[in-house]
Amino acid sequence: PAFGLFIFTIARDPLRIIILIAGAFFWLVSLLLSSLIWFIAVKASDPQDERLQKGLLIFGVMFSVLLQEAFRFLYYKLLRKAIEGLVALSEDGCSPISIQQMAYVAGVGFGLMSGAFSMINLLADALGPGTVGIHGDSQLYFLTSAFMTMVLIFLHTFWGILFFHGCEHRRWWEIAAVVIMHLTVSGLSFCNPLYVGSLVPSYLLMAAAAAWAYLLSGGSAQNVRRFLLCKC
């Protein structure tokens, strides 16, 4: 369902496709840099020290989150400049796409690239060797990983809306809230293989972020009620 965001809301608009691809590229660069730093840290440390290696893993995850949000901010600044250029080139003095739409598309770009890499890692594990659950581990690994991938795609979409709104209106607490939620969801992955401990809070955070992003985008409870009742 998460990849349907692209098909139904972005695929028909060339400008949105460009913004989405650029957003995916920014996320990819942030992952490359964080992976490089984590790789250097691991190679420079003692591989036999399990406590140190676990600490480096936690550091790598937290650093990756902060770097992703830093690149989200850089992408916002780039899109803000792009809007000024589009306004200058347009005949009516209006941008063909609003900052709210850019925030949504950029968030989808971050989310789709994040989901794509999660799927690649999942498929790599599926190739073997061994069988999931053969040593008494949970056999729900692939199912829960799929649900976690989906929630991350949606969360990146909502985080993009919240983050850009915070930057646009200089509400730094909104930006801080996005960073804290991102750190929390990433940190919950360390609860695995207790999947309930990571999935349930992540979906609750997704619901809260969705409601918040909906309200910031101009939505209201009345609109939801009209939609559920199929009223125009």
GROMACS .gro file of C-alpha atoms in nm:
model
  232
    1PRO     CA    1   0.000   0.000   0.000
    2ALA     CA    2   0.285   0.240   0.075
    3PHE     CA    3   0.418   0.230  -0.281
    4GLY     CA    4   0.069   0.324  -0.402
    5LEU     CA    5   0.147   0.676  -0.277
    6PHE     CA    6   0.368   0.719  -0.581
    7ILE     CA    7   0.125   0.568  -0.831
    8PHE     CA    8  -0.185   0.759  -0.725
    9THR     CA    9  -0.046   1.096  -0.617
   10ILE     CA   10   0.286   1.157  -0.795
   11ALA     CA   11   0.331   0.948  -1.111
   12ARG     CA   12   0.126   1.178  -1.340
   13ASP     CA   13   0.314   1.498  -1.254
   14PRO     CA   14   0.669   1.532  -1.399
   15LEU     CA   15   0.767   1.802  -1.149
   16ARG     CA   16   0.663   1.586  -0.855
   17ILE     CA   17   0.860   1.294  -0.998
   18ILE     CA   18   1.173   1.510  -1.015
   19ILE     CA   19   1.125   1.625  -0.654
   20LEU     CA   20   1.068   1.265  -0.541
   21ILE     CA   21   1.382   1.135  -0.715
   22ALA     CA   22   1.589   1.419  -0.572
   23GLY     CA   23   1.453   1.346  -0.224
   24ALA     CA   24   1.540   0.978  -0.263
   25PHE     CA   25   1.891   1.081  -0.369
   26PHE     CA   26   1.935   1.299  -0.059
   27TRP     CA   27   1.831   1.007   0.163
   28LEU     CA   28   2.071   0.780  -0.023
   29VAL     CA   29   2.361   1.019   0.029
   30SER     CA   30   2.285   1.042   0.402
   31LEU     CA   31   2.284   0.662   0.424
   32LEU     CA   32   2.613   0.640   0.234
   33LEU     CA   33   2.786   0.886   0.466
   34SER     CA   34   2.653   0.729   0.786
   35SER     CA   35   2.744   0.379   0.662
   36LEU     CA   36   3.095   0.496   0.578
   37ILE     CA   37   3.149   0.645   0.923
   38TRP     CA   38   3.008   0.333   1.093
   39PHE     CA   39   3.230   0.107   0.876
   40ILE     CA   40   3.541   0.305   0.968
   41ALA     CA   41   3.447   0.295   1.338
   42VAL     CA   42   3.396  -0.083   1.329
   43LYS     CA   43   3.724  -0.147   1.146
   44ALA     CA   44   3.913   0.075   1.390
   45SER     CA   45   3.773  -0.106   1.696
   46ASP     CA   46   3.824  -0.449   1.851
   47PRO     CA   47   3.591  -0.698   1.675
   48GLN     CA   48   3.609  -0.934   1.974
   49ASP     CA   49   3.462  -0.679   2.213
   50GLU     CA   50   3.089  -0.752   2.188
   51ARG     CA   51   2.990  -0.470   2.420
   52LEU     CA   52   3.185  -0.220   2.214
   53GLN     CA   53   3.041  -0.353   1.888
   54LYS     CA   54   2.687  -0.322   2.023
   55GLY     CA   55   2.761   0.032   2.132
   56LEU     CA   56   2.894   0.113   1.786
   57LEU     CA   57   2.576  -0.031   1.632
   58ILE     CA   58   2.360   0.192   1.851
   59PHE     CA   59   2.582   0.489   1.767
   60GLY     CA   60   2.555   0.408   1.396
   61VAL     CA   61   2.175   0.397   1.407
   62MET     CA   62   2.142   0.721   1.603
   63PHE     CA   63   2.400   0.899   1.386
   64SER     CA   64   2.223   0.781   1.071
   65VAL     CA   65   1.893   0.926   1.196
   66LEU     CA   66   2.050   1.263   1.274
   67LEU     CA   67   2.223   1.268   0.936
   68GLN     CA   68   1.898   1.186   0.755
   69GLU     CA   69   1.724   1.476   0.928
   70ALA     CA   70   2.016   1.706   0.847
   71PHE     CA   71   1.982   1.614   0.480
   72ARG     CA   72   1.607   1.666   0.504
   73PHE     CA   73   1.681   2.022   0.618
   74LEU     CA   74   1.928   2.073   0.333
   75TYR     CA   75   1.667   1.948   0.090
   76TYR     CA   76   1.413   2.192   0.231
   77LYS     CA   77   1.656   2.479   0.174
   78LEU     CA   78   1.715   2.360  -0.182
   79LEU     CA   79   1.342   2.335  -0.256
   80ARG     CA   80   1.286   2.681  -0.106
   81LYS     CA   81   1.536   2.822  -0.354
   82ALA     CA   82   1.368   2.623  -0.631
   83ILE     CA   83   1.029   2.778  -0.549
   84GLU     CA   84   1.178   3.126  -0.574
   85GLY     CA   85   1.318   3.037  -0.916
   86LEU     CA   86   0.988   2.893  -1.035
   87VAL     CA   87   0.803   3.207  -0.923
   88ALA     CA   88   1.054   3.427  -1.106
   89LEU     CA   89   1.012   3.227  -1.428
   90SER     CA   90   0.633   3.196  -1.418
   91GLU     CA   91   0.417   3.440  -1.609
   92ASP     CA   92   0.160   3.489  -1.332
   93GLY     CA   93   0.412   3.512  -1.048
   94CYS     CA   94   0.288   3.189  -0.884
   95SER     CA   95   0.473   2.866  -0.823
   96PRO     CA   96   0.327   2.558  -1.000
   97ILE     CA   97   0.367   2.361  -0.677
   98SER     CA   98   0.324   2.471  -0.315
   99ILE     CA   99   0.568   2.409  -0.032
  100GLN     CA  100   0.311   2.176   0.129
  101GLN     CA  101   0.303   1.962  -0.185
  102MET     CA  102   0.681   1.965  -0.201
  103ALA     CA  103   0.696   1.852   0.161
  104TYR     CA  104   0.467   1.560   0.086
  105VAL     CA  105   0.655   1.451  -0.227
  106ALA     CA  106   0.993   1.490  -0.059
  107GLY     CA  107   0.872   1.279   0.234
  108VAL     CA  108   0.751   1.009  -0.005
  109GLY     CA  109   1.092   1.017  -0.175
  110PHE     CA  110   1.271   0.965   0.157
  111GLY     CA  111   1.027   0.690   0.251
  112LEU     CA  112   1.037   0.498  -0.076
  113MET     CA  113   1.416   0.487  -0.081
  114SER     CA  114   1.420   0.379   0.283
  115GLY     CA  115   1.164   0.109   0.206
  116ALA     CA  116   1.356  -0.005  -0.103
  117PHE     CA  117   1.673  -0.060   0.099
  118SER     CA  118   1.478  -0.242   0.370
  119MET     CA  119   1.333  -0.474   0.106
  120ILE     CA  120   1.676  -0.539  -0.045
  121ASN     CA  121   1.815  -0.638   0.296
  122LEU     CA  122   1.510  -0.856   0.357
  123LEU     CA  123   1.545  -1.035   0.024
  124ALA     CA  124   1.917  -1.084   0.088
  125ASP     CA  125   1.834  -1.258   0.417
  126ALA     CA  126   1.573  -1.471   0.241
  127LEU     CA  127   1.838  -1.614   0.008
  128GLY     CA  128   1.998  -1.796   0.299
  129PRO     CA  129   2.187  -1.975   0.428
  130GLY     CA  130   1.956  -2.139   0.681
  131THR     CA  131   1.586  -2.124   0.754
  132VAL     CA  132   1.414  -1.860   0.966
  133GLY     CA  133   1.302  -2.008   1.298
  134ILE     CA  134   1.509  -2.327   1.272
  135HIS     CA  135   1.682  -2.253   1.605
  136GLY     CA  136   1.362  -2.155   1.785
  137ASP     CA  137   1.362  -1.792   1.669
  138SER     CA  138   1.041  -1.624   1.562
  139GLN     CA  139   0.909  -1.735   1.225
  140LEU     CA  140   0.738  -1.397   1.182
  141TYR     CA  141   1.062  -1.224   1.085
  142PHE     CA  142   0.970  -1.157   0.721
  143LEU     CA  143   0.610  -1.060   0.799
  144THR     CA  144   0.704  -0.816   1.073
  145SER     CA  145   0.986  -0.674   0.861
  146ALA     CA  146   0.735  -0.603   0.584
  147PHE     CA  147   0.503  -0.423   0.827
  148MET     CA  148   0.796  -0.227   0.969
  149THR     CA  149   0.904  -0.124   0.619
  150MET     CA  150   0.554   0.002   0.545
  151VAL     CA  151   0.531   0.205   0.864
  152LEU     CA  152   0.868   0.368   0.795
  153ILE     CA  153   0.757   0.474   0.446
  154PHE     CA  154   0.443   0.634   0.584
  155LEU     CA  155   0.635   0.792   0.874
  156HIS     CA  156   0.889   0.951   0.641
  157THR     CA  157   0.600   1.097   0.442
  158PHE     CA  158   0.439   1.248   0.753
  159TRP     CA  159   0.775   1.358   0.893
  160GLY     CA  160   0.844   1.543   0.568
  161ILE     CA  161   0.522   1.742   0.607
  162LEU     CA  162   0.588   1.819   0.974
  163PHE     CA  163   0.955   1.904   0.917
  164PHE     CA  164   0.892   2.140   0.627
  165HIS     CA  165   0.607   2.308   0.816
  166GLY     CA  166   0.838   2.364   1.111
  167CYS     CA  167   1.107   2.512   0.887
  168GLU     CA  168   0.859   2.729   0.697
  169HIS     CA  169   0.705   2.879   1.011
  170ARG     CA  170   1.021   2.864   1.226
  171ARG     CA  171   0.859   2.628   1.473
  172TRP     CA  172   1.175   2.451   1.581
  173TRP     CA  173   0.986   2.236   1.830
  174GLU     CA  174   0.812   2.067   1.537
  175ILE     CA  175   1.150   1.985   1.386
  176ALA     CA  176   1.269   1.856   1.724
  177ALA     CA  177   0.954   1.642   1.750
  178VAL     CA  178   1.031   1.482   1.412
  179VAL     CA  179   1.390   1.407   1.518
  180ILE     CA  180   1.273   1.258   1.849
  181MET     CA  181   1.009   1.041   1.678
  182HIS     CA  182   1.266   0.922   1.424
  183LEU     CA  183   1.515   0.836   1.699
  184THR     CA  184   1.241   0.658   1.895
  185VAL     CA  185   1.126   0.442   1.603
  186SER     CA  186   1.484   0.352   1.514
  187GLY     CA  187   1.565   0.274   1.876
  188LEU     CA  188   1.260   0.047   1.901
  189SER     CA  189   1.425  -0.186   1.650
  190PHE     CA  190   1.658  -0.295   1.930
  191CYS     CA  191   1.356  -0.454   2.100
  192ASN     CA  192   1.356  -0.724   1.831
  193PRO     CA  193   1.297  -1.018   1.824
  194LEU     CA  194   1.025  -0.896   2.061
  195TYR     CA  195   0.837  -0.764   1.759
  196VAL     CA  196   0.533  -0.646   1.956
  197GLY     CA  197   0.763  -0.408   2.142
  198SER     CA  198   0.870  -0.240   1.819
  199LEU     CA  199   0.569  -0.268   1.588
  200VAL     CA  200   0.291  -0.152   1.822
  201PRO     CA  201   0.463   0.171   1.940
  202SER     CA  202   0.576   0.245   1.583
  203TYR     CA  203   0.221   0.221   1.451
  204LEU     CA  204   0.092   0.436   1.735
  205LEU     CA  205   0.352   0.699   1.649
  206MET     CA  206   0.252   0.671   1.283
  207ALA     CA  207  -0.113   0.736   1.370
  208ALA     CA  208  -0.016   1.041   1.578
  209ALA     CA  209   0.215   1.175   1.306
  210ALA     CA  210  -0.056   1.118   1.042
  211ALA     CA  211  -0.316   1.311   1.241
  212TRP     CA  212  -0.070   1.592   1.310
  213ALA     CA  213   0.038   1.618   0.945
  214TYR     CA  214  -0.326   1.612   0.833
  215LEU     CA  215  -0.416   1.904   1.059
  216LEU     CA  216  -0.111   2.106   0.953
  217SER     CA  217  -0.205   2.048   0.589
  218GLY     CA  218  -0.541   2.216   0.644
  219GLY     CA  219  -0.750   1.910   0.724
  220SER     CA  220  -1.026   1.902   0.981
  221ALA     CA  221  -1.246   1.652   1.162
  222GLN     CA  222  -1.540   1.771   0.951
  223ASN     CA  223  -1.357   1.675   0.631
  224VAL     CA  224  -1.289   1.328   0.769
  225ARG     CA  225  -1.653   1.286   0.861
  226ARG     CA  226  -1.765   1.396   0.516
  227PHE     CA  227  -1.519   1.155   0.357
  228LEU     CA  228  -1.639   0.861   0.566
  229LEU     CA  229  -1.999   0.946   0.480
  230CYS     CA  230  -1.906   0.980   0.110
  231LYS     CA  231  -2.026   1.338   0.095
  232CYS     CA  232  -1.876   1.587  -0.151
   0.00000   0.00000   0.00000
